[in-house]
Short mmCIF file of C-alpha atoms in Angstrom, two decimals:
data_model
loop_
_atom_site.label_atom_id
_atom_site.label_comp_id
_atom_site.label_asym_id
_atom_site.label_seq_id
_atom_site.Cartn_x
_atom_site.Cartn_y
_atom_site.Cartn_z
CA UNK A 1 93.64 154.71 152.99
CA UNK A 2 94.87 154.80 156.86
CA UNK A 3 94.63 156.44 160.17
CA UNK A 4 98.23 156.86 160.27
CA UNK A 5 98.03 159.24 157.11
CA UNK A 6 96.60 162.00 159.48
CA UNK A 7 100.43 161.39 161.21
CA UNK A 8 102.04 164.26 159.67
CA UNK A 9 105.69 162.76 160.76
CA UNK A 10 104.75 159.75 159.19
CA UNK A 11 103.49 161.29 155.76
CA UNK A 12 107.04 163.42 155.44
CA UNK A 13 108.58 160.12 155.92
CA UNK A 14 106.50 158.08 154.11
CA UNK A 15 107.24 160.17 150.91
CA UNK A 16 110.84 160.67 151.27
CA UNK A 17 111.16 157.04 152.01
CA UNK A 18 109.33 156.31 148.94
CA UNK A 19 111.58 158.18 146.50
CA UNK A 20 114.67 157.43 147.81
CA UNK A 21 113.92 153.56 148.16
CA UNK A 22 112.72 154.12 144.06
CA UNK A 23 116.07 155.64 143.51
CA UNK A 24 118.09 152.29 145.33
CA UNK A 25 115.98 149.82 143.36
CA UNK A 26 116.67 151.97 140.16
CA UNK A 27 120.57 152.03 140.72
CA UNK A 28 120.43 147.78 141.73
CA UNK A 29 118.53 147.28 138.49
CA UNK A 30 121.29 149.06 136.40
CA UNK A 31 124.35 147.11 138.65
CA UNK A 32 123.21 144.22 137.57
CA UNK A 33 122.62 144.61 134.01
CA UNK A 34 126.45 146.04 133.94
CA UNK A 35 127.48 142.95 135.86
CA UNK A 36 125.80 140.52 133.33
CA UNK A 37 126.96 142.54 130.28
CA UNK A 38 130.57 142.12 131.43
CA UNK A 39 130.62 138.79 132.57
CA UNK A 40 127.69 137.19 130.84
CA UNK A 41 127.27 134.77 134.28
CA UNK A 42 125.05 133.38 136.47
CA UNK A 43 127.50 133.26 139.30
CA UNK A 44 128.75 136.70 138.58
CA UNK A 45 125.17 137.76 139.51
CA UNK A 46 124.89 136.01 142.13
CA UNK A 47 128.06 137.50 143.96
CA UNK A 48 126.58 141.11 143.83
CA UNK A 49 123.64 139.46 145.51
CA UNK A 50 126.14 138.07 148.37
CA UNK A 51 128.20 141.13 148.39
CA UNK A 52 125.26 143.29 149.22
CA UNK A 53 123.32 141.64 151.30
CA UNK A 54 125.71 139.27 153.10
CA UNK A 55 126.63 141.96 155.52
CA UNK A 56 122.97 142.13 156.59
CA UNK A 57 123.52 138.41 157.40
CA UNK A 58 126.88 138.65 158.90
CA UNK A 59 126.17 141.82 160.87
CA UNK A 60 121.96 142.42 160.91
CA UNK A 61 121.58 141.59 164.31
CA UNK A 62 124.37 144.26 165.58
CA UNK A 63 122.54 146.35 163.42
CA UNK A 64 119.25 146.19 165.10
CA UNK A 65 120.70 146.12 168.71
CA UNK A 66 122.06 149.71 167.68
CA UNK A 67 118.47 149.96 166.64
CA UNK A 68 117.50 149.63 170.25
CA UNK A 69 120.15 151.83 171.53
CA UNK A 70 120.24 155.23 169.22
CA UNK A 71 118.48 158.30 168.65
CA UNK A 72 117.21 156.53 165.51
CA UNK A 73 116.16 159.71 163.97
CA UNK A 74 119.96 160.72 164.04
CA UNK A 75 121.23 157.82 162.96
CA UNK A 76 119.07 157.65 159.71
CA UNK A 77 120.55 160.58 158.63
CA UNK A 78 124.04 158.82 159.01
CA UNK A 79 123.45 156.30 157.15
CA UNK A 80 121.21 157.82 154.39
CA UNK A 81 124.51 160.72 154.08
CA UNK A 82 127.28 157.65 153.62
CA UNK A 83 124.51 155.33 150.62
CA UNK A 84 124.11 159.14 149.14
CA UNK A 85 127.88 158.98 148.70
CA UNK A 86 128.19 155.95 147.23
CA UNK A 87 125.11 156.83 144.70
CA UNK A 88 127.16 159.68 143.66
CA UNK A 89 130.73 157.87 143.38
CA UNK A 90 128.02 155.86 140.68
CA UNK A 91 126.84 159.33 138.60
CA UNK A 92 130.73 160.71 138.39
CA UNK A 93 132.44 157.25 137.37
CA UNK A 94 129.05 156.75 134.53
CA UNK A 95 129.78 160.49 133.22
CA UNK A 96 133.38 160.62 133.59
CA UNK A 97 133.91 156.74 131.70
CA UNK A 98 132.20 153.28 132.71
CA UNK A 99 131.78 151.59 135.79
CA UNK A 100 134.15 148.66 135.97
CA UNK A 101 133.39 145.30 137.57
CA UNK A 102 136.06 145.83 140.38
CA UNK A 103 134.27 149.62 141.26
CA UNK A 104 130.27 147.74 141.03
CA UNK A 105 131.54 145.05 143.70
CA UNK A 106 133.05 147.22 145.86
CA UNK A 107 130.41 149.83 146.06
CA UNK A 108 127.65 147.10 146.41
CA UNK A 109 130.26 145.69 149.34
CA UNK A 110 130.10 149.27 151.19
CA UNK A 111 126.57 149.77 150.40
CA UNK A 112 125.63 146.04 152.05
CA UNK A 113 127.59 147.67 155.38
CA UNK A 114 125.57 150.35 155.57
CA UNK A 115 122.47 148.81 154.95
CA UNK A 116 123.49 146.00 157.81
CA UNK A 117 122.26 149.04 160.29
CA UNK A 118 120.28 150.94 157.90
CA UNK A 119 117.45 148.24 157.12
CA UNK A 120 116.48 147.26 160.82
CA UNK A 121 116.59 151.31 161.89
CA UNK A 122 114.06 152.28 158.88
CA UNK A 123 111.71 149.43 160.04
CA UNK A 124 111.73 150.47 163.97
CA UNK A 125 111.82 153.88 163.45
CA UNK A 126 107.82 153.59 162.37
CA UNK A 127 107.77 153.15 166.08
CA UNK A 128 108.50 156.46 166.60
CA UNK A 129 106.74 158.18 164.33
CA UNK A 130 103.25 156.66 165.03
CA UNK A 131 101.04 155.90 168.17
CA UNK A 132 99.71 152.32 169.44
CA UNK A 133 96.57 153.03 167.33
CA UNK A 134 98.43 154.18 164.13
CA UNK A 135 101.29 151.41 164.29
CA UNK A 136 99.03 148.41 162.46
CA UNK A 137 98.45 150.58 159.68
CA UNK A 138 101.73 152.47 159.71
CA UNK A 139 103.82 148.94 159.00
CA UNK A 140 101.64 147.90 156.41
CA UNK A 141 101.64 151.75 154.41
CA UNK A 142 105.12 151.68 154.72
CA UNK A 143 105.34 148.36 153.30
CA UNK A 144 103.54 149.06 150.83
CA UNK A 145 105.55 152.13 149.51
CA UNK A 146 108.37 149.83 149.41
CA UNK A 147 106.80 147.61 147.62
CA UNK A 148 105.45 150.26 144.83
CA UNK A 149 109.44 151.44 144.88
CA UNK A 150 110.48 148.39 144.41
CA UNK A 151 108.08 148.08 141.14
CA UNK A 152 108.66 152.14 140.03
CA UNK A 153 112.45 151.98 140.56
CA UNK A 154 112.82 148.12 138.48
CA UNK A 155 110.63 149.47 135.62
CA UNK A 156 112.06 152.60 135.27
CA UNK A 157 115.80 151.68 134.99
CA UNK A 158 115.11 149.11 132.07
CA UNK A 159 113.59 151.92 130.88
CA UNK A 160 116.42 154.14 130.84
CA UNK A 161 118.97 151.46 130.36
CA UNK A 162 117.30 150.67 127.17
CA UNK A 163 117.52 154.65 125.79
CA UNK A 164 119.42 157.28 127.61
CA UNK A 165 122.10 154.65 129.28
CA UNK A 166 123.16 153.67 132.59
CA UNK A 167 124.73 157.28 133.61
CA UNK A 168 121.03 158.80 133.70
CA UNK A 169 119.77 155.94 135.74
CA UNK A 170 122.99 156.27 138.58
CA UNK A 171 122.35 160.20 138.08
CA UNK A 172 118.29 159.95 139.40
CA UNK A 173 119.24 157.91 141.99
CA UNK A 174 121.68 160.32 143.47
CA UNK A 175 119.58 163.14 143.39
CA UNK A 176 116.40 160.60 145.17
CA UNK A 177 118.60 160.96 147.96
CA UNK A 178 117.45 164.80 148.47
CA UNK A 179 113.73 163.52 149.57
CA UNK A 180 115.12 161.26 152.37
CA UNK A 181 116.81 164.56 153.60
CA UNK A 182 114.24 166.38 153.28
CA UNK A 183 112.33 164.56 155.10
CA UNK A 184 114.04 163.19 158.17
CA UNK A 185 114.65 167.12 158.57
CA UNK A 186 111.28 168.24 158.31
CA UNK A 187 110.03 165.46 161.04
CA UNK A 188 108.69 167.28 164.13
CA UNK A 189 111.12 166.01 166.85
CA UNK A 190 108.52 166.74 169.44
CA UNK A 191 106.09 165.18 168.49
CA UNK A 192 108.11 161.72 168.33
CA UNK A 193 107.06 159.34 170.39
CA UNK A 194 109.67 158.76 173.44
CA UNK A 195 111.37 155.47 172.29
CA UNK A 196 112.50 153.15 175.09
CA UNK A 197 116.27 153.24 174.40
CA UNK A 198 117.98 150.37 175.52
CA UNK A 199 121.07 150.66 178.02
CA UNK A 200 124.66 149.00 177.41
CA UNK A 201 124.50 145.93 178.95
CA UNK A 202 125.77 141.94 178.68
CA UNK A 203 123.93 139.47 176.93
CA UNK A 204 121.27 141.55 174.77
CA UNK A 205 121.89 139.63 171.85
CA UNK A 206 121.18 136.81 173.22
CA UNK A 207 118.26 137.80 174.93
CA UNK A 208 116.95 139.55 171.18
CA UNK A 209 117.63 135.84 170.10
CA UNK A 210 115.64 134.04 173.28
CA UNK A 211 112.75 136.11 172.82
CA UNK A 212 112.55 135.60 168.97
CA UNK A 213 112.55 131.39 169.48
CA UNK A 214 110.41 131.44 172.28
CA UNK A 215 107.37 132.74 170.92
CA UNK A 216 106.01 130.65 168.33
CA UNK A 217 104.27 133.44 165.80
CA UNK A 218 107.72 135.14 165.73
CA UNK A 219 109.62 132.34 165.12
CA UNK A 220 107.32 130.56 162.55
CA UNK A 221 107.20 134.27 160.54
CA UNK A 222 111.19 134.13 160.46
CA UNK A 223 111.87 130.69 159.36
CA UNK A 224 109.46 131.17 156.48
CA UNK A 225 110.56 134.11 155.47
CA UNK A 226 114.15 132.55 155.05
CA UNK A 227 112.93 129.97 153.01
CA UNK A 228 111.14 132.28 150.48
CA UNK A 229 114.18 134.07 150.42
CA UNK A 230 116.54 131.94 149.36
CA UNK A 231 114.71 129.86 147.24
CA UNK A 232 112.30 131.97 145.54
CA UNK A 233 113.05 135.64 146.25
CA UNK A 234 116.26 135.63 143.68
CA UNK A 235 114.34 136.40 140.70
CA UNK A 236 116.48 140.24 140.58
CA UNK A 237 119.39 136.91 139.40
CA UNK A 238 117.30 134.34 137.43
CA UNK A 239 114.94 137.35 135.16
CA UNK A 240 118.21 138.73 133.50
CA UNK A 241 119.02 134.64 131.88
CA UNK A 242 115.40 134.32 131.94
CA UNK A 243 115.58 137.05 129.01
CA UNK A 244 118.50 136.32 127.55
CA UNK A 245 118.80 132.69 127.46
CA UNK A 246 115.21 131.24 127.33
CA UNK A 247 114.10 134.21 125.05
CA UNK A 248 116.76 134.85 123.37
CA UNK A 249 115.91 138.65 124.23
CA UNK A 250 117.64 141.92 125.17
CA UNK A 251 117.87 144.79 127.27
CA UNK A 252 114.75 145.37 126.11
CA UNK A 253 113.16 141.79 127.06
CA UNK A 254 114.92 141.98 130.51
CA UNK A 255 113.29 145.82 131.21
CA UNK A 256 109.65 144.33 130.14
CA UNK A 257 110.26 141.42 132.67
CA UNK A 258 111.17 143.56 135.49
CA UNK A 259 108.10 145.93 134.33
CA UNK A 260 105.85 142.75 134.46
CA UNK A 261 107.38 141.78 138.62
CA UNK A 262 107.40 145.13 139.11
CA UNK A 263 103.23 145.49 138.06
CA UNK A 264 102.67 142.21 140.09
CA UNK A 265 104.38 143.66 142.95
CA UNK A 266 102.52 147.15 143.21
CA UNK A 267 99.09 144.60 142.73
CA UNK A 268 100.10 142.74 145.64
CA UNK A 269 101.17 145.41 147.95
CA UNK A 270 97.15 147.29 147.11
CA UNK A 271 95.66 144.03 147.81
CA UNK A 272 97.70 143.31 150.80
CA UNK A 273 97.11 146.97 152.22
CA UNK A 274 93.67 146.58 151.91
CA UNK A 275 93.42 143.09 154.15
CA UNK A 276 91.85 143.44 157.12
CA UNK A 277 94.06 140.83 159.10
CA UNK A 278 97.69 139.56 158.24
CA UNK A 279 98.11 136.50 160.05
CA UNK A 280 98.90 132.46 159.29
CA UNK A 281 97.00 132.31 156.55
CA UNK A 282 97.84 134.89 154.31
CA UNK A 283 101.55 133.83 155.31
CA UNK A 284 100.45 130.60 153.61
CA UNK A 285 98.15 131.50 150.63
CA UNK A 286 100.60 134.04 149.70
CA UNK A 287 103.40 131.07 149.78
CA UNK A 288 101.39 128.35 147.65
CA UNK A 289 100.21 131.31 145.04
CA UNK A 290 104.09 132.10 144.81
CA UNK A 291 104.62 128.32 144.25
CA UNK A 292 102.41 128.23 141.56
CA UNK A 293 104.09 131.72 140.30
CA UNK A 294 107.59 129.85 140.19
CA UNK A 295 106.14 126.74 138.41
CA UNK A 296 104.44 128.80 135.74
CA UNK A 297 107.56 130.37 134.72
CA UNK A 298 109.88 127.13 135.15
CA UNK A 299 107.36 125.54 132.41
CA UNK A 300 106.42 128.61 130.39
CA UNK A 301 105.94 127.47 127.03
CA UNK A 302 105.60 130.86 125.51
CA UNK A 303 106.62 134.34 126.21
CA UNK A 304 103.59 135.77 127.11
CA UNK A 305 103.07 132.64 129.53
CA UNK A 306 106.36 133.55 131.34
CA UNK A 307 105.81 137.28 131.42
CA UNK A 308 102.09 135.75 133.55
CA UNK A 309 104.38 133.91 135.63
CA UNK A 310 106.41 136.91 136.70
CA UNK A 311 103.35 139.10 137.54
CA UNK A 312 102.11 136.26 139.44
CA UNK A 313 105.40 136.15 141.22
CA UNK A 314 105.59 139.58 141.55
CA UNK A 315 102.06 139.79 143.15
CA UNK A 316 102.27 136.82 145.76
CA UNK A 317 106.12 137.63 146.91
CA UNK A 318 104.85 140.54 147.55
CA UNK A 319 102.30 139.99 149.29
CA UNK A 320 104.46 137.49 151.65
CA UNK A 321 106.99 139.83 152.39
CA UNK A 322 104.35 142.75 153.83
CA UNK A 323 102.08 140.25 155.92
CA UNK A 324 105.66 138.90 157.32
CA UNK A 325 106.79 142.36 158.70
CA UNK A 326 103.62 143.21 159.51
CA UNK A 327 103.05 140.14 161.37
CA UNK A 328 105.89 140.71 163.38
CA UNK A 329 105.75 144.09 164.35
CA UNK A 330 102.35 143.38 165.41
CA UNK A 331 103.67 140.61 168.01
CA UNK A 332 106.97 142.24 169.09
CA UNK A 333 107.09 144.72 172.33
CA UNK A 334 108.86 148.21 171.93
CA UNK A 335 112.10 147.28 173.46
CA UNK A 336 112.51 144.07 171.18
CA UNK A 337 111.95 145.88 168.30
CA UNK A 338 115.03 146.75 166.83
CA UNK A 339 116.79 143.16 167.44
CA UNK A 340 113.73 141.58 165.92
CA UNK A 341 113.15 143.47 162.61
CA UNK A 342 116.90 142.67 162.28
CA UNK A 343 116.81 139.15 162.71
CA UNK A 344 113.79 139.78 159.74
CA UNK A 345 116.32 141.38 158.16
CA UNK A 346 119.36 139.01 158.53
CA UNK A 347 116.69 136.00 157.13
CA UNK A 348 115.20 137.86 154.37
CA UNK A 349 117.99 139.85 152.79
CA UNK A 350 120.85 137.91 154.24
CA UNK A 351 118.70 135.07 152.96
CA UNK A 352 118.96 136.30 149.71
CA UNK A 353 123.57 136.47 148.95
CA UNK A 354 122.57 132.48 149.38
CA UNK A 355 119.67 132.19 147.26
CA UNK A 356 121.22 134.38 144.76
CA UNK A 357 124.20 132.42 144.53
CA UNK A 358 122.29 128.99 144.84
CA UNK A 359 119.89 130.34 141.61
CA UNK A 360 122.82 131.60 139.46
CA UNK A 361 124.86 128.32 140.04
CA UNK A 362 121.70 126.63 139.19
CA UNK A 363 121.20 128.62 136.36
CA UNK A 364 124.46 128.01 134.71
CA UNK A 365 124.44 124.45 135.31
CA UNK A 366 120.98 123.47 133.95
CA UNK A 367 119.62 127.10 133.19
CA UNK A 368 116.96 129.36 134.61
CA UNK A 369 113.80 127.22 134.04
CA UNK A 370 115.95 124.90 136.42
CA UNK A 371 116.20 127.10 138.98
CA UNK A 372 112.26 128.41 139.11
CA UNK A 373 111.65 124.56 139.61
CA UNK A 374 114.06 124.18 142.51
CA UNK A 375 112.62 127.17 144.01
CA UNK A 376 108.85 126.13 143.74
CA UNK A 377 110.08 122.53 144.91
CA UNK A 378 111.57 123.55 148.20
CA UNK A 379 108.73 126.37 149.43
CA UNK A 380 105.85 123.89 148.51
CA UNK A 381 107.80 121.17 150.40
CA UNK A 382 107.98 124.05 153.54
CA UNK A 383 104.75 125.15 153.22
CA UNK A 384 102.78 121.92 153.48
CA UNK A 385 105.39 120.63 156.32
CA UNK A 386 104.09 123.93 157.90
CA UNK A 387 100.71 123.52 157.62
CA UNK A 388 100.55 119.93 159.06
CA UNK A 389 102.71 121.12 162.26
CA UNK A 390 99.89 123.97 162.82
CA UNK A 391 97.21 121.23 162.35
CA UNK A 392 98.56 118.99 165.11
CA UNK A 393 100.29 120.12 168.21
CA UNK A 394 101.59 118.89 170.97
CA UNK A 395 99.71 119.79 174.39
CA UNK A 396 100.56 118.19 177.45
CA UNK A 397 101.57 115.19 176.11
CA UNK A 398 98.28 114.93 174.11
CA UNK A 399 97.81 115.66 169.92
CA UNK A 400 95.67 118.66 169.39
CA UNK A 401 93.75 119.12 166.20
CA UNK A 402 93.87 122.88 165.69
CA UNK A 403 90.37 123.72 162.95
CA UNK A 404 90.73 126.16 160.13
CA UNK A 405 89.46 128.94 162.47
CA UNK A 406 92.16 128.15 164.68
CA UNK A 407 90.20 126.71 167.39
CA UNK A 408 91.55 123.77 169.22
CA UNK A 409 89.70 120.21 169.13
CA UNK A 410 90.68 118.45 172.50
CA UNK A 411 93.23 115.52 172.33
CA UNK A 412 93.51 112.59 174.30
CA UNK A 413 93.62 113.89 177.70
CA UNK A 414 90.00 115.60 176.87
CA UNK A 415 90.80 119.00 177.58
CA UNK A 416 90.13 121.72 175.16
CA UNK A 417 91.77 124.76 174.05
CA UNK A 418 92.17 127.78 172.17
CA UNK A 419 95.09 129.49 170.24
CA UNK A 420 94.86 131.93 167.86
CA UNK A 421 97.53 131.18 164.57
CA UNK A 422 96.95 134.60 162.56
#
């Protein structure tokens, strides 16, 4: 499926990435099902979202400037050793008694610290693992397995939820935590590509910031992705009232929903492996198919209607959120890297404490359908915006019609031009 599959760094961590990131989306799913049984609120929901991703909007970019810095190898295994602790504080409490709220908060709260340096590190570290030639393929692979985590992980703690109970589901996920080991161990350090480190100096954040805004594919890729976050990307907040209150389901209901993102998802990441380019316009087809995901299940007159809507959603977020990190590693240079897959980072999952709060408030005032609408409302609104500024640009004064292709149609000043948008 990839020249970076005959990598054999990059398979090891390609597999122990792929359990352990299965484990994490297993443990989330169960966090928040405890938070909504013992609250029964929107908002409550909404502050684990802030809680665990806000330090990865608070902190990301420090996050990816250690990035830069580190033997990122070494560093993995720092941070994979502290989230395996807090999976296990999970297992004893489930065994021993029952998580309470106060313990889920403040173990999402540490786990959103660690992941402030964690995510950025996992993303850059593909840099040293794979060659010029491999890297292409590498980002979009590794996407991918996130992506099929993201739909195992979902699926299979409704499943357990719903039968053995939440101590099983906070159990697997501590044990996951052996194939990240495993891995990052078995990696052969010599055969790691030399990563330009960066030095201690003044002003690098800055300059991680300059060179993001100054180049236009960059920046475009990060302001999207911050809108899709926040306004469409807090379904893991909406899907649990989406059972509950417009179905009038259960646990059961709300582990069939996730199932049904979860089977859009893994659809989305195949087809979106399999692309041969992921540039502007997959950013955008993605983002209007996710529009019409989001208005499907605002409007869903039936159940089986809604559970369409969420593998539609499932599908096209999907597919948005690999040809956005894949865009950018493609158009970032080696000693960028870090800064810039955290400032992806800070957008997309820092994005998401303020879309997940936005949705549950949303939710409780005027309910979930409510809160799909908003969503599809505001990344419609973006995307056309978008596509109009691509269409006519600015040069020299002059308004250049940019084609579908991409070429340029000369403006008023007759001169002609070429830019390339994907």
């Amino acid at each position: 499926m990839g020249v970076s599959l005959r990598n054999r760094n990059f398979r090891v961590y390609l597999v122990g990435q792929g359990v352990s990131n299965t484990g994490n989306w297993l443990q989330q799913t169960t966090e928040l099902w405890l938070i909504l049984e013992l609250t029964g609120s929107g908002t409550a929901l909404g502050l684990h979202s802030v809680l665990r991703h806000g330090p990865v909007l608070l902190l990301g970019v420090f996050g990816g400037l250690f990035s830069d810095r580190a033997d990122r190898r070494r560093l993995l295994l720092a941070t994979q050793a502290l989230l395996a602790a807090v999976a296990t504080t999970y297992a004893v409490v489930a065994w021993v008694s029952s998580p309470t709220l106060v313990l889920i908060y403040s173990l999402v709260a540490i786990q959103g610290l660690i992941n402030a340096v964690d995510n950025p590190l996992r993303r850059t570290f593909l840099r040293d693992l794979t060659d010029e030639h491999e890297l292409s393929n590498a980002v979009s692979l590794h996407s991918t397995t996130t992506t099929i985590s993201r739909t195992v992980g979902p699926a299979l703690g409704g499943f357990l939820i719903a039968t053995l109970g939440v101590k099983w589901s906070f159990s697997l996920n501590a044990v996951s935590f052996a194939a990240v080991f495993g891995s990052l161990l078995a990696i052969d350090r010599a055969r790691l590509r030399p990563a330009a480190l960066l030095g201690r100096g003044r002003g690098q954040l800055r300059a991680g910031f300059s060179y993001a805004w100054q180049r236009r594919r960059i920046r475009n890729t990060l302001v999207l992705s911050a809108i899709v976050s926040i306004f469409a990307w807090n379904w893991h907040v909406l899907v649990p009232g989406y059972a509950t209150i417009v179905f009038d389901g259960a646990a059961g209901l709300y582990g069939s929903m996730v199932a049904a993102l979860s089977a859009g998802s893994f659809v989305g990441a195949v087809f979106t492996a399999r692309a041969a380019r992921l540039g502007g316009r997959h950013l955008t087809a993605s983002g209007f198919v996710l529009t019409v995901a989001l208005v499907i299940a605002a409007t869903a007159p039936t159940l089986p209607i809604g559970i369409v809507g969420l593998v539609l959603l499932g599908a096209s977020g999907t597919a948005f959120t690999i040809g956005a990190q894949a865009r950018l590693q493609l158009n970032i240079e080696d000693h960028m890297s870090g800064r810039v897959m955290a400032l992806y980072s800070v957008v997309f999952l820092g994005g998401r404490p303020i879309g997940g709060m936005l949705g549950g408030w949303i939710m409780d005032l005027s309910g979930p359908r409510a809160a799909f609408a908003a969503g599809a409302l505001v990344v419609a609104v973006t995307l056309i915006v978008s596509r109009v500024g691509r269409r006519f640009r600015t040069v020299d004064g002059a308004v250049e019609v940019v084609s579908e292709d991409g070429s340029s149609k000369g403006g008023s000043n007759g001169q002609g031009g070429r830019e390339r948008d994907n």
